[in-house]
Coordinates of C-alpha atoms in Angstrom, one line a residue:
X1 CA 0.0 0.0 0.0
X2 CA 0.8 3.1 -0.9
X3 CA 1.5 6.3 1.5
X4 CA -0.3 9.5 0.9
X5 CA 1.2 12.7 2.8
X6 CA -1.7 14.9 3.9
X7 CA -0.7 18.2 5.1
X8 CA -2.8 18.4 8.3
X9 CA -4.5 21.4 10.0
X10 CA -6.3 19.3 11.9
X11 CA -9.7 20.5 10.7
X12 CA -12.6 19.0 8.9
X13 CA -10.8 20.1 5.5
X14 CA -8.1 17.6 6.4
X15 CA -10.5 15.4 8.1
X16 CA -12.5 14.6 4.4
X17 CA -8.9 14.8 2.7
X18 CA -7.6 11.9 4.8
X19 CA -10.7 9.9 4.5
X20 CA -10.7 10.1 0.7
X21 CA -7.2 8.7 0.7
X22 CA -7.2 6.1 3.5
X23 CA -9.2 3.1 1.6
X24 CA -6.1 2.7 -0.6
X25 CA -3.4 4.6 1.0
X26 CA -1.6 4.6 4.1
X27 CA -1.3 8.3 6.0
X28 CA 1.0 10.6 6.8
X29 CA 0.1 13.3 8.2
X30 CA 2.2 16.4 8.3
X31 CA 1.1 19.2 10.9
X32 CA 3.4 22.0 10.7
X33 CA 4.2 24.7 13.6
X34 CA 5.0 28.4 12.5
X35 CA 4.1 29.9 15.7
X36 CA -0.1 29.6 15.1
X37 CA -1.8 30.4 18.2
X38 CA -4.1 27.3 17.3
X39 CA -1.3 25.3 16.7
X40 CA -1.4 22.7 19.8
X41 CA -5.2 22.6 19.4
X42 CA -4.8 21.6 15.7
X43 CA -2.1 18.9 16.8
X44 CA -4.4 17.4 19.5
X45 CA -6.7 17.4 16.9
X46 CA -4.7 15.5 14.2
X47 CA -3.7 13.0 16.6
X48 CA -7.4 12.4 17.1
X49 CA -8.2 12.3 13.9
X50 CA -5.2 9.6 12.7
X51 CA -6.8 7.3 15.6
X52 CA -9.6 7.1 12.9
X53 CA -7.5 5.1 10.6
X54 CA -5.8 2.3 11.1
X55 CA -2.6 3.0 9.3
X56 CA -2.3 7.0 9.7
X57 CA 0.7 8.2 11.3
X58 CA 1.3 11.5 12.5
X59 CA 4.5 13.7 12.1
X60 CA 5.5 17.5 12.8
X61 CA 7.6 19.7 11.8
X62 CA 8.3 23.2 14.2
X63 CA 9.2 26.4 12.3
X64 CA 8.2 28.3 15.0
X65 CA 11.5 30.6 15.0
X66 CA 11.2 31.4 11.7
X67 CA 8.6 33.8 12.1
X68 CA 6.4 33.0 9.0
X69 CA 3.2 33.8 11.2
X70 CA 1.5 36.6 9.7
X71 CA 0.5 39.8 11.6
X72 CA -3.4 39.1 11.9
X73 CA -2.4 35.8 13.8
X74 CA 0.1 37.0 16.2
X75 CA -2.2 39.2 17.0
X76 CA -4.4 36.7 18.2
X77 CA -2.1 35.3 20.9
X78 CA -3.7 37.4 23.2
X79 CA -6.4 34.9 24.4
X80 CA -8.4 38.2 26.2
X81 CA -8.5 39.4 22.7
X82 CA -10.1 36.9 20.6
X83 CA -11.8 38.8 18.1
X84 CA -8.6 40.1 16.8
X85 CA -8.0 36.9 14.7
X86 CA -11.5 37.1 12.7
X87 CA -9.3 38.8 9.9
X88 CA -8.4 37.2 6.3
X89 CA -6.3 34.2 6.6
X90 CA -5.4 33.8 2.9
X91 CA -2.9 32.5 0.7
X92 CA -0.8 35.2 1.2
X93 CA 3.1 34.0 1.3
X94 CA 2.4 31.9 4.1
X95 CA 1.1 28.6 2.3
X96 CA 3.4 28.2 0.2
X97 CA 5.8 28.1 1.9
X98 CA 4.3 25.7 4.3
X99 CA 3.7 23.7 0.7
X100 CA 7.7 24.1 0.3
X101 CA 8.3 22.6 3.3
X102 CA 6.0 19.0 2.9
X103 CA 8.0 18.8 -0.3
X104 CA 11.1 17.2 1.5
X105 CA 9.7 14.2 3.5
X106 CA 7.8 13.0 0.6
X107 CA 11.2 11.7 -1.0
X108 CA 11.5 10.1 2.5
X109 CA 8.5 8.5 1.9
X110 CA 8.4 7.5 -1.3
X111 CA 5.0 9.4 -2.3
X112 CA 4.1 11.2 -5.4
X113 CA 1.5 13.9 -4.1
X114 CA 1.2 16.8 -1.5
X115 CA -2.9 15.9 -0.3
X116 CA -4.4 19.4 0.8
X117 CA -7.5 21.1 1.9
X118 CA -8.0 23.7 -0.5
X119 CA -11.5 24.8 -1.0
X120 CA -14.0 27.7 -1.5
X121 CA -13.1 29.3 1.5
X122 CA -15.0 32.2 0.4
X123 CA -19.2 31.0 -0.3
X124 CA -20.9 33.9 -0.6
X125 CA -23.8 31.7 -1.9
X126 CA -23.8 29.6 1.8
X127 CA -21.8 31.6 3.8
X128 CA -21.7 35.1 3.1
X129 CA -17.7 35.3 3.5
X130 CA -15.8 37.9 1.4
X131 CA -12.0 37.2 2.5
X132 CA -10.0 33.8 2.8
X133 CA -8.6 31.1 0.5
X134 CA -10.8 32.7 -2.9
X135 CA -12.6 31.7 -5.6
X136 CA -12.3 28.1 -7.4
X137 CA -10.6 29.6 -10.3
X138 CA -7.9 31.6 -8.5
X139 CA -6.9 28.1 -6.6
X140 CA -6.8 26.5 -9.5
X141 CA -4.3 28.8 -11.2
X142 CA -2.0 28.5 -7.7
X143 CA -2.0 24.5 -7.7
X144 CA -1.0 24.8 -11.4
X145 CA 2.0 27.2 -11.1
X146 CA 3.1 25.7 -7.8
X147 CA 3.0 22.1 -9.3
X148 CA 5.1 24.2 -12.5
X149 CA 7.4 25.3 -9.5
X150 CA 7.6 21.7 -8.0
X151 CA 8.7 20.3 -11.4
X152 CA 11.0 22.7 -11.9
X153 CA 13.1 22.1 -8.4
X154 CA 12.5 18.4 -8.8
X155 CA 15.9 16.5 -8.8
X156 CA 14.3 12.6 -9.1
X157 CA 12.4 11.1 -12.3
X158 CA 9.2 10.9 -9.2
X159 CA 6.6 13.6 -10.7
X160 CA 5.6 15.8 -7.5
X161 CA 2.6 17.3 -7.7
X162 CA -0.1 19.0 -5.3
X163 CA -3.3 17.0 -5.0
X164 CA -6.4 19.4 -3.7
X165 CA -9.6 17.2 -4.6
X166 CA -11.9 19.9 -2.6
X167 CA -10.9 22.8 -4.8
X168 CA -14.1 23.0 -6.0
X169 CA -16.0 22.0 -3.1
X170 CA -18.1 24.3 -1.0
X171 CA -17.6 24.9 3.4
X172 CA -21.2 23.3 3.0
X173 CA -20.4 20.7 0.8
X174 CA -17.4 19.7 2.4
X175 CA -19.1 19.2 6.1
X176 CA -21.5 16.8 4.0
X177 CA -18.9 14.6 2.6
X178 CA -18.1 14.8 6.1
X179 CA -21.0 13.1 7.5
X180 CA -21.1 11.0 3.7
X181 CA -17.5 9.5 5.7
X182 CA -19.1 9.7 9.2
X183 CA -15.9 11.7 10.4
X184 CA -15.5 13.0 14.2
X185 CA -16.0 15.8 13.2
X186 CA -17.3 17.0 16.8
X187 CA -13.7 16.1 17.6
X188 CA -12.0 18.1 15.6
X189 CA -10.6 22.2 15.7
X190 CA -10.2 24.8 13.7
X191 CA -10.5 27.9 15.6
X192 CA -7.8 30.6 14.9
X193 CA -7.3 30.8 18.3
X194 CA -5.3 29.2 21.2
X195 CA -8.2 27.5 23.0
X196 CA -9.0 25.7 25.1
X197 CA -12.7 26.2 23.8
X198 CA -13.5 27.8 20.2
X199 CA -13.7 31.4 20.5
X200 CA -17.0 32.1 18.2
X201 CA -15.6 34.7 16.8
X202 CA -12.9 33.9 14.1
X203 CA -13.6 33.0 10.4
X204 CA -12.9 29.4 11.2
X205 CA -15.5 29.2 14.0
X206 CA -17.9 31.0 12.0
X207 CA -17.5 29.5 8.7
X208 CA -18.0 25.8 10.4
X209 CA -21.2 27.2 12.5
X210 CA -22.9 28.1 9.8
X211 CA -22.2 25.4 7.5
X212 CA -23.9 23.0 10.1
X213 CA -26.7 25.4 10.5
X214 CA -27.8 25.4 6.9
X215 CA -26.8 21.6 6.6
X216 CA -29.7 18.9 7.2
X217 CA -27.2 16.4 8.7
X218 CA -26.3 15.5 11.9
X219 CA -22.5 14.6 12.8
X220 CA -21.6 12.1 14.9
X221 CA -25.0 10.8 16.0
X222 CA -26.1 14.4 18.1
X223 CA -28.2 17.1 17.2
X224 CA -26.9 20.4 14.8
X225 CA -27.5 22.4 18.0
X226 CA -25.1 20.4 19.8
X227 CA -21.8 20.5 18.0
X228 CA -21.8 23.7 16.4
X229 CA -18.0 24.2 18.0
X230 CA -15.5 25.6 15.1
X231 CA -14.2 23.1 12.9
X232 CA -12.6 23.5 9.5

């Protein structure tokens, strides 16, 4: 069996990635540290969610020193100040460079493909959001010219390319391929903040609320009402 590295937030993006790879691949899953104020919530939360399959393992990787973090999320390490982090968590510089850095272990482990969580960030038919991750098209073009980048630096004959099967996908859509999977999904985080409960304020906590509220599933066996905690 083959191995499949998932770069791992920890979130229900990563949560539907994993499961879509897991049936034929085993799991790696990368979570990187570059000084998030989520970031041990997210690693809590990737450890939880690689006990959901049986041959996921989880590794790390702490750039914390480098100071890649950008300004709207150091500014939310003030935990009496959660509402700071509701700002646009993008592209920006910052994820591709976390991209650059999964690029190395997977000549360790022998793996073709980056697995990530891209989607629709921004649904203004669902969700009403007019900041994050974009449109469908503008991902698209990213993938392409990073995969043109990977090729480029590649030193092997092995073809590295960045796999995003939610590109297309919807908050909304996502959360129901996450009950489609039945995923913990009341397990997992994606607040922008440090914890140790969601703050209900951040894009991440309100993007996930209101993806359950217009969904007509329930996760995990309990009620919408009861698990609208922040999950991406």
């Amino acid at each position: 069996m083959n191995t499949a590295l998932v770069l791992a937030g920890g979130g229900i993006k990563t949560a539907v990635v994993a499961a879509r790879l897991a049936k034929e691949h085993q799991l790696l899953m990368l979570h990187i540290d570059y000084g998030q104020p989520s970031r041990e919530m997210e690693y809590q939360s990737v450890q939880r969610l690689a006990a959901s399959f049986p041959t996921a393992k989880v590794s790390t990787m702490d750039i914390s020193k480098a100071g890649l973090a950008s300004g709207s999320v150091h500014a939310a390490r003030d935990k009496t100040n959660v509402g700071s982090i509701v700002e646009d968590q993008g592209l920006g510089g910052l994820f591709p460079t976390l991209l650059s850095l999964a690029f190395k272990p997977i000549h360790q482990i022998g793996t073709d493909n980056i697995a990530v969580g891209l989607s629709r960030f921004a649904d203004h038919s669902h969700l009403g959001f007019a900041h994050g991750e974009g449109g469908s098209v503008r991902l698209r073009e990213f993938v392409h010219a990073f995969n043109m980048v990977l090729d480029a630096l590649s030193t092997s004959k092995r073809r590295v390319q960045i796999d995003a099967p939610l590109i297309n996908l919807s908050y909304l859509e996502i959360v129901k391929l996450a009950d489609r999977f039945q995923l913990p999904v009341a397990n997992l985080w994606s607040c922008w903040g440090a914890g140790p409960g969601p703050c209900g304020h951040c894009g991440g906590c309100l993007q996930r609320s209101k993806a359950i509220a217009q969904s007509v599933i329930s996760v995990s066996g309990r009620e919408k009402s009861e698990v609208v905690a922040p999950v991406t």
